[in-house]
XYZ file of C-alpha atoms in Angstrom:
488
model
C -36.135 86.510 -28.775
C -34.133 85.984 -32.063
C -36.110 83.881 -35.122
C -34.125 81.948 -37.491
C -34.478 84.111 -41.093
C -34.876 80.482 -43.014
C -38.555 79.851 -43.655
C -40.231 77.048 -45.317
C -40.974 77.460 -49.095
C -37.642 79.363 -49.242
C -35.953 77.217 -51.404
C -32.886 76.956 -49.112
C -32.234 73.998 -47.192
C -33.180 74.078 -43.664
C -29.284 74.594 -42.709
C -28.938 77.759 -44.133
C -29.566 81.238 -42.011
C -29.471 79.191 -38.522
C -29.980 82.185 -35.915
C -27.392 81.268 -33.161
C -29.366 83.333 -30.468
C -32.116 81.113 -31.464
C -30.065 78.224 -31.382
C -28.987 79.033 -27.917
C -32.453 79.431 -26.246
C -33.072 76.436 -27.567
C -30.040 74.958 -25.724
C -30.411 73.057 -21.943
C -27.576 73.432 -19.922
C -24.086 71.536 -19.995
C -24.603 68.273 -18.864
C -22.291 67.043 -15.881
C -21.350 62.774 -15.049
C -24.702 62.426 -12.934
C -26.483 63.719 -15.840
C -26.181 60.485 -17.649
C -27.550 58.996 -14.565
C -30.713 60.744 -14.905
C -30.819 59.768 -18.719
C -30.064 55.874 -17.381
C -32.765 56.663 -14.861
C -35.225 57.732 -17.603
C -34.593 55.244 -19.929
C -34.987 52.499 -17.217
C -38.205 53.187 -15.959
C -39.519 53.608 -19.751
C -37.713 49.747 -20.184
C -39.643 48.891 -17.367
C -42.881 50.190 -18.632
C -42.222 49.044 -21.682
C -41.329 45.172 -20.170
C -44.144 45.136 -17.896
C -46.998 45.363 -20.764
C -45.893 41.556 -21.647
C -46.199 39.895 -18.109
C -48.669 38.483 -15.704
C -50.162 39.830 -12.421
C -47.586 38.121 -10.768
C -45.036 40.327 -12.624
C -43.858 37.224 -14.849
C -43.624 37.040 -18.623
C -45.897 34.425 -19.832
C -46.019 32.152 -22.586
C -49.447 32.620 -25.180
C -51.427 29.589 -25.627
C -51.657 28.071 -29.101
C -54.978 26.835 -30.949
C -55.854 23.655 -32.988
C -55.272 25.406 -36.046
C -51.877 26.696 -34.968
C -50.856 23.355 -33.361
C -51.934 20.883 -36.678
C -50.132 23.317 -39.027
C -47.397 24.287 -37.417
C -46.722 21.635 -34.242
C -47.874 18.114 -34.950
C -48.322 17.399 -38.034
C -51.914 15.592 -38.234
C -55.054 16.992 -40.022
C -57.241 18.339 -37.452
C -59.823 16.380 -37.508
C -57.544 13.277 -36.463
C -56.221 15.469 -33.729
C -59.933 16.135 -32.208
C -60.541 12.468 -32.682
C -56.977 11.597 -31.118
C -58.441 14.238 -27.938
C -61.505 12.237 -27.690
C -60.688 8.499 -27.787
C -57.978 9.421 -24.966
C -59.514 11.662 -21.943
C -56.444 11.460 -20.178
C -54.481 13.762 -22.716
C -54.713 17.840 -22.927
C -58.319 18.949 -23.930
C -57.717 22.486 -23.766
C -59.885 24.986 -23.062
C -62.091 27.483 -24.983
C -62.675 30.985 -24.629
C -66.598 31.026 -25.940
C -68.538 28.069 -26.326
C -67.899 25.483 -28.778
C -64.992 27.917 -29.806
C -61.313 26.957 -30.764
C -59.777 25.063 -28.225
C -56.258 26.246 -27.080
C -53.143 25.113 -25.173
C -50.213 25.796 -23.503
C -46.799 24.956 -25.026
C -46.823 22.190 -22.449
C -49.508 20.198 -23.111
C -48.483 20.566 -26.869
C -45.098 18.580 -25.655
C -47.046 15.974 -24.095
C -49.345 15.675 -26.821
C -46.723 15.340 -29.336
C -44.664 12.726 -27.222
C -48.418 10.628 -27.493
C -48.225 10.818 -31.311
C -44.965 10.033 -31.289
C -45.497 7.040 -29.014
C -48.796 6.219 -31.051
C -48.924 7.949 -34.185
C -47.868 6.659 -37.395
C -44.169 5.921 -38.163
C -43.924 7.552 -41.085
C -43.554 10.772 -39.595
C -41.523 12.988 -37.575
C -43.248 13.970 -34.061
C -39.818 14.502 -32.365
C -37.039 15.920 -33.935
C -34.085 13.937 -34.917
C -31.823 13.965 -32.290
C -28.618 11.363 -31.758
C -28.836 9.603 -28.602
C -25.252 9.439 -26.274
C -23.655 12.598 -28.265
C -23.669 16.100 -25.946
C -25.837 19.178 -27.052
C -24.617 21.312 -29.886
C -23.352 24.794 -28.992
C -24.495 27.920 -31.789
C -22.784 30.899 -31.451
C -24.371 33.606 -32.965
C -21.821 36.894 -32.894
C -20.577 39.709 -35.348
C -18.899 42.980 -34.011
C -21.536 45.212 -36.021
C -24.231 46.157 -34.145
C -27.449 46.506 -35.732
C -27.565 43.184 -38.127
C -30.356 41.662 -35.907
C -27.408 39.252 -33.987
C -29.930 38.774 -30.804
C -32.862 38.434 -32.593
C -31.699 35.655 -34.725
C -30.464 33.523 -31.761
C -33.639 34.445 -29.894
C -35.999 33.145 -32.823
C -33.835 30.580 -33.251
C -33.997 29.411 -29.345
C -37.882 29.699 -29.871
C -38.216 27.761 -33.430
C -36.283 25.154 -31.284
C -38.355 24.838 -28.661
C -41.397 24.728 -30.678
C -39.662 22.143 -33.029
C -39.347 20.463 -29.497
C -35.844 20.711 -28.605
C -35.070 21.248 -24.751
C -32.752 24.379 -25.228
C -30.462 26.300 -22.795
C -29.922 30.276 -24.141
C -26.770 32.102 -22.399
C -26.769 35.534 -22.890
C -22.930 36.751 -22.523
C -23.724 40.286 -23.748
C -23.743 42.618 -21.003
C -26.087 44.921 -22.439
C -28.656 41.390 -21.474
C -30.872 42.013 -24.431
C -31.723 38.270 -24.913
C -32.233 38.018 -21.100
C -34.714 40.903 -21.483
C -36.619 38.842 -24.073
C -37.054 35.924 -22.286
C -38.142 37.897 -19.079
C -34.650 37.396 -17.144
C -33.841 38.626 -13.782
C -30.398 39.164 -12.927
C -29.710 41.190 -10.029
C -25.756 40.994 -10.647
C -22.967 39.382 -12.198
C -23.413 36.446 -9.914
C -26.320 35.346 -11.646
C -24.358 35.293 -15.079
C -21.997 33.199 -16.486
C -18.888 35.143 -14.492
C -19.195 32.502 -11.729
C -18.244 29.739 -14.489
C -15.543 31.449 -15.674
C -14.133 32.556 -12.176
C -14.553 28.788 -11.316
C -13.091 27.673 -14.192
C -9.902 29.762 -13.374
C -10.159 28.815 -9.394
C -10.124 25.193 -10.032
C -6.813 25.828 -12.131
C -5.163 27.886 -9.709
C -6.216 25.172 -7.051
C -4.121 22.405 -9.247
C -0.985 25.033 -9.344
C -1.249 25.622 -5.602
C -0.675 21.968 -5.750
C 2.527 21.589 -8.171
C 3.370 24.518 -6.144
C 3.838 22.859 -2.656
C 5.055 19.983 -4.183
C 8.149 21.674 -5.041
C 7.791 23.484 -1.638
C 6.736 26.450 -3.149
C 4.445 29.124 -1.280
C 1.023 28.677 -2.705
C -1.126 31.277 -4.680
C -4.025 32.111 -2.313
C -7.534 32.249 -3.475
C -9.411 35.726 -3.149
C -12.854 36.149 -1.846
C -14.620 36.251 -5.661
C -12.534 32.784 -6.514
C -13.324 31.440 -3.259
C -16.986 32.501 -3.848
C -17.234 31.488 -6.936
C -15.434 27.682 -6.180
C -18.764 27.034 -4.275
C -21.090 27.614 -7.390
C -22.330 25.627 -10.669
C -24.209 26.291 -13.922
C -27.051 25.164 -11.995
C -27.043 27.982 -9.833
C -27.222 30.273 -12.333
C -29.598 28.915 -15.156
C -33.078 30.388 -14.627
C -36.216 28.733 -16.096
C -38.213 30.972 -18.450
C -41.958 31.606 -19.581
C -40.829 29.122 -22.392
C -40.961 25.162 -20.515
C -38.235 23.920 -22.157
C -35.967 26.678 -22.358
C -33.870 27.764 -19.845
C -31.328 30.735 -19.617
C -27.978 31.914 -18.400
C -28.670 35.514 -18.286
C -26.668 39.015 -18.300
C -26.830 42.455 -16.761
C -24.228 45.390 -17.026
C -21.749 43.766 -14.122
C -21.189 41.080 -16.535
C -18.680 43.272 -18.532
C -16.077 43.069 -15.483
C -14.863 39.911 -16.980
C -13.845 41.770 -19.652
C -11.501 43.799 -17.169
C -10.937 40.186 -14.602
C -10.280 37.556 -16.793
C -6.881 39.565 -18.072
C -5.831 39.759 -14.739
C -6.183 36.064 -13.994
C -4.174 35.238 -17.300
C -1.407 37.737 -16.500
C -1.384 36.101 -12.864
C -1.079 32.277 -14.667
C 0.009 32.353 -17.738
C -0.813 28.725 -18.134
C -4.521 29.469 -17.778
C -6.790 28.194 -20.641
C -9.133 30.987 -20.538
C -10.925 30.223 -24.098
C -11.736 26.961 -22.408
C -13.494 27.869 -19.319
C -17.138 28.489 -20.708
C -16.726 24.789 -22.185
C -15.352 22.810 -19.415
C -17.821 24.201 -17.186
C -20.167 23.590 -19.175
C -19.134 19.928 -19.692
C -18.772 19.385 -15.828
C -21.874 20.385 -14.897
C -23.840 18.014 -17.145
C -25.076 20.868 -18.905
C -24.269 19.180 -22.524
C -26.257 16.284 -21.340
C -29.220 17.889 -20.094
C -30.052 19.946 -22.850
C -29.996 19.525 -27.004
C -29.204 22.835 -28.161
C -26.697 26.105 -26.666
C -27.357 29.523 -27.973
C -24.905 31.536 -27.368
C -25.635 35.121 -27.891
C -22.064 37.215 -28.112
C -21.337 40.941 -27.228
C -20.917 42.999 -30.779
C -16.634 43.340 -30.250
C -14.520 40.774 -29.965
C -13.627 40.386 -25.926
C -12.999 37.891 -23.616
C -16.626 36.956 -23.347
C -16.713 36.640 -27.035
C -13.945 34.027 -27.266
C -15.639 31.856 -25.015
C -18.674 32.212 -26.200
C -16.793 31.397 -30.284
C -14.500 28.558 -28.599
C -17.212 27.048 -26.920
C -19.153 26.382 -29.829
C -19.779 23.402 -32.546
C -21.697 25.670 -35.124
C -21.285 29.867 -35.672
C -23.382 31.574 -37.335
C -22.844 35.385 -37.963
C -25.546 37.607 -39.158
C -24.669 40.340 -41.441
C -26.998 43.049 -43.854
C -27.179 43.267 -47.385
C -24.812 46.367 -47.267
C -21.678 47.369 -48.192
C -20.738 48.280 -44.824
C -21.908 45.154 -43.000
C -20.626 43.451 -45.770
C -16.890 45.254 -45.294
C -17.194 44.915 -41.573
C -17.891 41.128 -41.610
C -15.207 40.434 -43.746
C -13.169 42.047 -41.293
C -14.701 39.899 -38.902
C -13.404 36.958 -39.772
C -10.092 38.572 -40.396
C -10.143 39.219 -37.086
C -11.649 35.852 -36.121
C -8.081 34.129 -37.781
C -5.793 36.717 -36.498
C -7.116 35.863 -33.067
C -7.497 32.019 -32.602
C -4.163 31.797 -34.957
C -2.590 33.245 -32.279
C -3.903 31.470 -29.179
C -2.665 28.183 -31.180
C 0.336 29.619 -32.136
C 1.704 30.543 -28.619
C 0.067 27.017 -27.064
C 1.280 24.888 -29.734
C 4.911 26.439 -29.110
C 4.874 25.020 -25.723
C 3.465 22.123 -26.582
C 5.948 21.309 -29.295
C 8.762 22.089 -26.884
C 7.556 19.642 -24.240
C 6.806 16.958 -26.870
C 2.945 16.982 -26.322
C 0.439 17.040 -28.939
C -0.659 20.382 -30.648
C -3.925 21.733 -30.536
C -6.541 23.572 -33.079
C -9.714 24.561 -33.063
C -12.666 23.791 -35.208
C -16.268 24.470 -35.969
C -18.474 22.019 -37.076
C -19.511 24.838 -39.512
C -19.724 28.387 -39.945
C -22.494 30.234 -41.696
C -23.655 34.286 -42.375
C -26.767 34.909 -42.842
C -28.080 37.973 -44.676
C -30.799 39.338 -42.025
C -33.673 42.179 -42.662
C -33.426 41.329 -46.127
C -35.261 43.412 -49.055
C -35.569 41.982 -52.287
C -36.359 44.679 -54.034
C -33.381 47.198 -52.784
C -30.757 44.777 -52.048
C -31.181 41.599 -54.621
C -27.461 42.677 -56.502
C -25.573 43.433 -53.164
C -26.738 40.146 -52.263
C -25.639 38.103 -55.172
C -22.089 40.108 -55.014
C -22.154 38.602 -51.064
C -23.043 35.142 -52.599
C -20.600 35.209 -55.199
C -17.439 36.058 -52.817
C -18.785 34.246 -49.715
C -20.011 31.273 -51.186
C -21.147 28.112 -49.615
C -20.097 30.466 -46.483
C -22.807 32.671 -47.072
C -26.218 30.541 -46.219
C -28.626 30.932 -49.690
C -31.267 31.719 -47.382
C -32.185 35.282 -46.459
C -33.976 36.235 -43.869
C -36.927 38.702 -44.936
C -37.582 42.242 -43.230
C -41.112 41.896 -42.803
C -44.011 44.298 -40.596
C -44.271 41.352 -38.017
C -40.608 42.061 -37.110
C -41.477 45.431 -36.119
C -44.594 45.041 -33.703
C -42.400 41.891 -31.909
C -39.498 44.087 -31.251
C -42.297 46.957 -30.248
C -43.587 44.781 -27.452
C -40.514 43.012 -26.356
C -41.016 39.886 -27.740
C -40.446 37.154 -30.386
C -42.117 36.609 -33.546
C -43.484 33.283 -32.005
C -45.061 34.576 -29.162
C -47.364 37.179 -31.172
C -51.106 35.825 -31.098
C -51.805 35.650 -35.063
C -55.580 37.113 -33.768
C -53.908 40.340 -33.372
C -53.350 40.412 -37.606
C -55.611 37.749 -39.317
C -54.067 34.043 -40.550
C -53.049 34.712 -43.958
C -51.016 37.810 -42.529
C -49.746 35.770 -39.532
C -48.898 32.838 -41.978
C -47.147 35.141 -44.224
C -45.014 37.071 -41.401
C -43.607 33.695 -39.583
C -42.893 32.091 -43.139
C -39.516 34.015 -43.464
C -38.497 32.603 -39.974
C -39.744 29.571 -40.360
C -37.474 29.243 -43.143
C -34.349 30.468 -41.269
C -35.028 27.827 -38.683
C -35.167 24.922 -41.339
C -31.766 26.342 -42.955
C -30.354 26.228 -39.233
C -32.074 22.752 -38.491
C -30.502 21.154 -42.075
C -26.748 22.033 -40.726
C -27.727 21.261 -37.286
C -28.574 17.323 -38.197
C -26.178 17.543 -40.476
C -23.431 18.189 -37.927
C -25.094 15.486 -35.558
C -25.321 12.632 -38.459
C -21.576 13.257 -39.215
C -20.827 12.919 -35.545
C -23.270 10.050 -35.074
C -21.615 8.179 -37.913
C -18.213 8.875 -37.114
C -18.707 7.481 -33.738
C -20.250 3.882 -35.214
C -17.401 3.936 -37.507
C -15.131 4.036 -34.178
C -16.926 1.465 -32.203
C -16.804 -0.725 -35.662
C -12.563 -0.474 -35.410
C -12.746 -1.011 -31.527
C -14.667 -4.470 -31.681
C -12.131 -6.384 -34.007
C -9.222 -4.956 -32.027
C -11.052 -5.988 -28.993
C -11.737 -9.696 -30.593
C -7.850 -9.420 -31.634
C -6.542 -8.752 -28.227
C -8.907 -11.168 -26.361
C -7.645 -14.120 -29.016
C -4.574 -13.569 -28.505
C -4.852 -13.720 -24.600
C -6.901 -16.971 -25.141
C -3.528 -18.242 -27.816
C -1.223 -17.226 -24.874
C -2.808 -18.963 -21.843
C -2.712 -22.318 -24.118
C 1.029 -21.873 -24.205
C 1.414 -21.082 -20.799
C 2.287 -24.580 -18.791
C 0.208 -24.810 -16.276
């Protein structure tokens, strides 16, 4: 057999005097179409393995149980020795359990809810048990999307999801990338693109073709039928496809590879009516099936391009928030971005406000509550000038908060899971403490223009009840003037 004439301690670089016979034995053969099968297969069962070291007997991801210390520091925000008194003078409440005795006591994330609704209920006034949250406004949708892969996009909305459970938020997560990455974290089963969003979409689309198979026969026109996936799909809500999670209070819309045939469908559909509001059909659905009332937060996590799934995902939101690294290429490729972004939903209102002009009906825009980047895997040390350059062009755009790259990031992503759900006994507090703090401090950077957004949608809606009651008065006076001039 042939040896490569390079040898270490030459000198040369390692690319230099490459023996091709060597090369060549070195070489499997050509690999064929069901070649990348077997690679899929591989890589499947690793996933698997891989997946299976976070869950239960029963095959189940489950949620870690959280300790006194965790809880008063992090949870509810009482000293702990008022918390063990609080446990004592009330039997009733969570106790928790202990592993040794006259250990730590620990407890699950739901009987931390329930003991946080009792301080809330009994606890001083002063502070904030629950989180702030408007009552008669809908949830507020996040999308969190950029079409560069690798700037921690699913990650973000995951830890985000989590912080907002833990905050105690009741949050819904819909994963519309079909590679179902955030579906994986939150231990997700989707056999196939029936247990994804597609069925609110095709829905969406059915009930629209329904209402022009009506203007249709009104004129005496043949009707459009409906095909077997519309007809399907007609029968289905967003209750048949959210899935609870180990988390109690948050649910998911998940995704699997099928999911991507919208990208191919939904064209179809709009070629086939024109009139179709595709962009809208995540929303609406959304709205109709109470899912904006049952829940207080939507994460949204987006595929990396800009697709069909994409635009719902960026349409359907109140609040986008793109992640992007402290590099000139993430940099250059969010900027394009949002060039993109423009170019796009400047031309859906351009060809629907065109119609709408021409009929005489009122045009239509859209708008985000706000839009944010955020720099993500951030390192001080190498990146603190790119940064500022970012700052400086970006501005108020670009959040001041940066998310740190820290070691806890790592081992999370190693065993499928979220920052939150490590067990700080596996470092020791003060390293625990110091991992979470970065994410901790991306959540209450999210949470400031998250009641932000709510206040200035709570207030604008007290300003328009103020304007209704005097017209109201107005028009019931003058009803009351009119019926004394009326003879009798």
């Amino acid at each position: 057999m042939a040896r490569d004439i390079h040898k270490a301690g030459s000198g040369l670089p390692p690319y230099f005097n490459i023996d091709p016979d060597a090369a060549l034995a070195e070489l499997e053969a050509p690999t064929g179409t069901s070649g990348f099968a077997a690679i899929a297969e591989g890589c499947a069962r690793g996933r698997a393995d891989l997946s299976s070291r976070g869950m239960n007997e029963q095959g189940r991801k489950e949620l870690r149980l959280f300790s006194t210390w965790e809880i008063t520091r992090y949870l509810i925000p009482v000293a702990q020795a008022h918390f063990r008194r609080v446990l004592k003078a009330n039997p009733t409440l969570p106790q928790g359990r202990s592993e040794t005795e006259g250990g730590a006591k620990w407890f699950t994330l739901d009987e931390v809810l329930l003991l946080r609704a009792h301080f809330a209920a009994q606890g001083s006034k002063s502070k904030d048990y629950t989180p702030y949250r408007p009552k008669g406004l809908p949830a507020k949708l996040v999308s969190v999307a950029n079409f560069k892969g690798g700037v921690g996009k699913t990650s973000t909305a995951a830890h985000l999801a989590m912080s907002a459970a833990l905050d105690g938020y009741k949050v819904l997560v819909i994963d519309l990338d079909s590679q179902g990455s955030m579906t994986s974290i939150f231990g997700g089963r989707v056999e196939d693109e029936w247990q994804t969003a597609f069925p609110l979409l095709a829905r969406h689309y059915g009930d629209h073709l329904r209402a022009d198979n009506q203007r249709r026969l009104d004129r005496g026109e043949a009707p459009q039928p409906l095909d077997e996936t519309l007809s399907a799909a007609m029968e289905m809500t967003a209750g048949d496809v959210i899935q609870g999670t180990h988390w109690p209070n948050i649910d998911l819309i998940g995704a699997q590879l099928n999911l991507y045939w919208a990208e191919f469908q939904i064209p179809v559909w709009r070629m086939a009516a024109r009139s179709w509001k595709l962009w809208d059909a995540l929303t609406d659905r959304l709205e109709a099936d109470g899912v904006l009332d049952d829940y207080d937060v939507v994460f949204i996590d987006t595929p990396p391009a800009l697709g069909y799934l994409t635009i719902n995902g960026l349409a359907a939101s109140d609040i986008l928030l793109v992640p992007v690294g402290a590099s000139f290429l993430e940099f250059d490729s969010t900027g394009r971005f949002f060039d993109m972004l423009h170019s796009t939903f400047a031309s859906i209102e351009e060809g629907e406000n065109l119609a709408a002009r021409a009929l005489g009906r009122p045009e239509m825009g859209f708008e985000w509550d706000a839009v944010r980047a955020v720099i993500t895997r951030y390192d001080s040390a190498q990146q603190g000038e790119l940064a500022g350059v970012m700052q400086a062009y970006m501005g108020p755009v670009l959040s001041p908060h940066k998310q740190d790259f820290t070691a806890l990031i790592g081992q999370a992503g190693e065993q499928v899971s979220g920052i939150y759900e490590a067990d700080y006994r596996d470092f020791n507090r003060e390293t625990y403490a110091r991992g979470r703090e970065t994410f901790d401090a991306t959540y209450a950077a999210f949470k400031r223009l998250l009641l932000g957004v709510w206040r200035r949608a709570e207030l604008e809606r007290e300003a328009e009840m103020a304007e209704q009651v005097p017209e109201e008065m107005t028009s019931e006076i003058s009803g009351e003037m009119q019926q004394q001039r009326t003879p009798a």
